[in-house]
mmCIF file of C-alpha atoms in Angstrom:
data_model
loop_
_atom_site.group_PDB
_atom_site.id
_atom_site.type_symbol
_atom_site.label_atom_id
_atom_site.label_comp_id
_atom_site.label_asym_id
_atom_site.label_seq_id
_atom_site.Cartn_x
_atom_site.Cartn_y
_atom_site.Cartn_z
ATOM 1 C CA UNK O 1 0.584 -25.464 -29.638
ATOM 2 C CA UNK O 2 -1.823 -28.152 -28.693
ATOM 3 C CA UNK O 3 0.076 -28.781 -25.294
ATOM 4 C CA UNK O 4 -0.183 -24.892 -24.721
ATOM 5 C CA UNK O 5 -3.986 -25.045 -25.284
ATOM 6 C CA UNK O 6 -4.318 -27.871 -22.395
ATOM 7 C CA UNK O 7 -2.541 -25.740 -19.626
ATOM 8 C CA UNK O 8 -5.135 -22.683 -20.568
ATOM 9 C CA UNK O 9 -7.154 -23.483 -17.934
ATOM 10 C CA UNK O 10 -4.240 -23.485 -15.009
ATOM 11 C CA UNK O 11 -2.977 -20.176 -16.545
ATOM 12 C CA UNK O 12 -6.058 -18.250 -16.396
ATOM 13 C CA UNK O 13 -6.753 -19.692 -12.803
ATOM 14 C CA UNK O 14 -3.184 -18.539 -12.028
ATOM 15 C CA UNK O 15 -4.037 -15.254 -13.560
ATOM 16 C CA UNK O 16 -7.499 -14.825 -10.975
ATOM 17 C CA UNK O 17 -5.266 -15.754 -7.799
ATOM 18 C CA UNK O 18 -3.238 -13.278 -8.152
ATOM 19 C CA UNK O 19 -5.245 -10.307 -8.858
ATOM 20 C CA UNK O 20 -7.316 -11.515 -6.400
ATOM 21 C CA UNK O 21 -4.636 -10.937 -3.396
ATOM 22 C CA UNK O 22 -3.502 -7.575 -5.239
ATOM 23 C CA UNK O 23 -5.587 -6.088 -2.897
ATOM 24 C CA UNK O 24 -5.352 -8.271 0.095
ATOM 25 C CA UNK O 25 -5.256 -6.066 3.383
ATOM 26 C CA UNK O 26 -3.435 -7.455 6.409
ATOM 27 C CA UNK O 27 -4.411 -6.383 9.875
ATOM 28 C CA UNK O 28 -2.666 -6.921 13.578
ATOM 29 C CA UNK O 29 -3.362 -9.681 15.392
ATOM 30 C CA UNK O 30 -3.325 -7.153 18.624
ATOM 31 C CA UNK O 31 -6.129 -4.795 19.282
ATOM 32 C CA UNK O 32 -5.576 -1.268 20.272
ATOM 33 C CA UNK O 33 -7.501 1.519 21.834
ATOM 34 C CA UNK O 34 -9.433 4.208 19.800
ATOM 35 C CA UNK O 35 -6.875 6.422 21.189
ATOM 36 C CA UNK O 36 -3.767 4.864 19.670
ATOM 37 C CA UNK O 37 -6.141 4.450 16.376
ATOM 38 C CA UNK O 38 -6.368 7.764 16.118
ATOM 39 C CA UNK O 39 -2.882 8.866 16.316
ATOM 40 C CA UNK O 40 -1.529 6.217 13.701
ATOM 41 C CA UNK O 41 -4.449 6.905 11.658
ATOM 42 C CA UNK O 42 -4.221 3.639 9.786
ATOM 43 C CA UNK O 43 -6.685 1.713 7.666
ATOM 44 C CA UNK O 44 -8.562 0.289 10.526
ATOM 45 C CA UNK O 45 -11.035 -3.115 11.250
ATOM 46 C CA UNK O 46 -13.622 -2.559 13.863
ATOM 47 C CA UNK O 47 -15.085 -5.638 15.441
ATOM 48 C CA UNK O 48 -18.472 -4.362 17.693
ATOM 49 C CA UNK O 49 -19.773 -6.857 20.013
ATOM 50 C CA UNK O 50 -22.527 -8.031 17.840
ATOM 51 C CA UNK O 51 -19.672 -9.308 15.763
ATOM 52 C CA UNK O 52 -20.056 -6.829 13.119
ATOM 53 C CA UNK O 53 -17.020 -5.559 11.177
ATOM 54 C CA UNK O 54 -16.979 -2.124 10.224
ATOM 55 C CA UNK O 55 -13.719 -1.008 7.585
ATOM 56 C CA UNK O 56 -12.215 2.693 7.819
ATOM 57 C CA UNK O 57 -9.702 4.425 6.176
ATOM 58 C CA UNK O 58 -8.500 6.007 9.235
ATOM 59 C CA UNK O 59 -9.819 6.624 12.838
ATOM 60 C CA UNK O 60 -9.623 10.583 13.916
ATOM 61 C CA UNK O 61 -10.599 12.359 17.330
ATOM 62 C CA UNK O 62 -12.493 15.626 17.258
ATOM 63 C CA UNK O 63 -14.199 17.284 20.412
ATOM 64 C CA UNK O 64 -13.580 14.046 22.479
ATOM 65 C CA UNK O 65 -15.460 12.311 19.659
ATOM 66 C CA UNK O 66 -14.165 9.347 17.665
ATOM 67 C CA UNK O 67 -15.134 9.415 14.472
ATOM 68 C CA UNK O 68 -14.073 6.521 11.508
ATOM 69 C CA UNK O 69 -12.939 7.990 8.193
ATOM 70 C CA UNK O 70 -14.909 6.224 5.305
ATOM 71 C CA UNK O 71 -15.072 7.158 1.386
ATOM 72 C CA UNK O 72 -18.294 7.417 0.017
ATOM 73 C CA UNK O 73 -18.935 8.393 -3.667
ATOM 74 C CA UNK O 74 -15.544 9.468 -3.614
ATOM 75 C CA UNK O 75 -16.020 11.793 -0.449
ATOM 76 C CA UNK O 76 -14.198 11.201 2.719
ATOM 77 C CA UNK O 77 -17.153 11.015 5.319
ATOM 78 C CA UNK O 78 -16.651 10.682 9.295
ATOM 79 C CA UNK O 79 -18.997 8.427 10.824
ATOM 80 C CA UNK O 80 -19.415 8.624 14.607
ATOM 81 C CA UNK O 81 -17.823 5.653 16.629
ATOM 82 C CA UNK O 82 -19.841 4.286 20.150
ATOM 83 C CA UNK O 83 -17.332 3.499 21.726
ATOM 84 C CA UNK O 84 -19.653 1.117 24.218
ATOM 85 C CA UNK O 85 -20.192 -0.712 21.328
ATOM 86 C CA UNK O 86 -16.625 -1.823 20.027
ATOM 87 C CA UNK O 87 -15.239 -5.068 20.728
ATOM 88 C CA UNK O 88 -11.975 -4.744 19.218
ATOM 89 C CA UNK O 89 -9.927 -2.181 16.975
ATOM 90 C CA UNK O 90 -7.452 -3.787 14.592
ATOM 91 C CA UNK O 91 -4.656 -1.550 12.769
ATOM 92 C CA UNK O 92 -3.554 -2.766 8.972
ATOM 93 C CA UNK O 93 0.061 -4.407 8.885
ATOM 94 C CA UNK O 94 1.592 -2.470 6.117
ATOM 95 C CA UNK O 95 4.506 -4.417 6.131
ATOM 96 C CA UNK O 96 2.615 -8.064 5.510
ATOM 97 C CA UNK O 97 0.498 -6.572 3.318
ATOM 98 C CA UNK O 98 2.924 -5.170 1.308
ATOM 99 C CA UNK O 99 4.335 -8.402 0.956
ATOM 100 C CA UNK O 100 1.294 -10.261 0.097
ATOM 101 C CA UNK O 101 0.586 -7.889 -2.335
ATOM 102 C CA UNK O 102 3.556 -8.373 -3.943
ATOM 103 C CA UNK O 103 5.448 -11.720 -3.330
ATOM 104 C CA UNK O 104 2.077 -13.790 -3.589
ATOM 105 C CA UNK O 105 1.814 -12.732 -6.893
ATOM 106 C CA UNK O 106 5.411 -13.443 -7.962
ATOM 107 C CA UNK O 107 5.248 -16.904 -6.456
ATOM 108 C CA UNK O 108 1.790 -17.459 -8.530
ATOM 109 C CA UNK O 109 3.241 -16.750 -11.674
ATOM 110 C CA UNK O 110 6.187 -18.144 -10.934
ATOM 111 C CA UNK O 111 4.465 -21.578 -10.285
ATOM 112 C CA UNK O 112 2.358 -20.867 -13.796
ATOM 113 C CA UNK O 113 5.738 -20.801 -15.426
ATOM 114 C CA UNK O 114 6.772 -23.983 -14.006
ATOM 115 C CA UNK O 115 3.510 -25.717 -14.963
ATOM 116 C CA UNK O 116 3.831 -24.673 -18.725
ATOM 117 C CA UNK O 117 7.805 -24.755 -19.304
ATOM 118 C CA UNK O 118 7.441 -27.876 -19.931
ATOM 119 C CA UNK O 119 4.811 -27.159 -23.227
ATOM 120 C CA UNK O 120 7.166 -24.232 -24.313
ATOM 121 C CA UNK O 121 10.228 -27.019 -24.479
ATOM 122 C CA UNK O 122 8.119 -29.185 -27.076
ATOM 123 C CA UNK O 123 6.805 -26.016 -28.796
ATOM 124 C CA UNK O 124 9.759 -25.271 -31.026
ATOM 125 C CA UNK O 125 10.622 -29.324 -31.357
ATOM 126 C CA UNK O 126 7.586 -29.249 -34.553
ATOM 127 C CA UNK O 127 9.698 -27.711 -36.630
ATOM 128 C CA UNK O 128 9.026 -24.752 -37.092
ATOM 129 C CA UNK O 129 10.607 -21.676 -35.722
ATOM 130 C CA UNK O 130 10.286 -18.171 -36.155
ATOM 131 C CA UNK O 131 13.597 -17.367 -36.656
ATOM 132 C CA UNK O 132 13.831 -19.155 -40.236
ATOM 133 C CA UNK O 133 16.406 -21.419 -38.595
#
């Protein structure tokens, strides 16, 4: 039990990691019009040119009018988009972030288990076991 107690400390970093990248977001490396934006209607990443990043749920067109999709206070709102003022519009990878969200994880615990199988071994080698063995 003692050798347990000493790996604590890698298990509950283990533990943070990976609910950390549970909600990881991957994004294209290509940028794409407002137009295309609009038509996937994707979780979006706006870079302006004063290197501000602006998130959205989606991006939708409405009288020739771009508008990003945020949720406020559990509202969807539509916030006006300049488009003189975008540098870059960046559509989420569903795919890789699917797989972050779940492999990462895996490999994380996975790793854990390695690092304490060792302690689980010389758990049972006291004596004692719960089986009345």
């Amino acid at each position: 039990m003692k050798t347990l107690k000493k790996h604590f400390r890698s298990i509950s970093f283990i533990m943070a990691i990976s609910i950390l990248f549970q909600s990881c977001k991957a994004y294209h490396n290509d940028s794409v019009t407002l137009e295309q934006a609009s038509k996937e209607f994707k979780q979006s990443k706006i870079q302006t040119h004063t290197n501000e990043t602006l998130n959205f749920r989606g991006i939708k067109k409405e009288n020739n009018q771009y508008y990003g999709v945020k949720k406020v206070k559990n509202e969807l709102v539509n916030i006006p988009l300049n488009e003189e003022f975008i540098k870059s519009v960046k559509l989420q990878n569903e795919t890789l972030s699917t797989v972050l969200t779940i492999a990462l994880p895996v490999v994380i615990i996975g790793a854990g288990l390695a690092i304490i199988a060792p302690s689980l071994s010389d758990w049972d080698s006291s004596g004692s076991s719960y089986l009345g063995y």
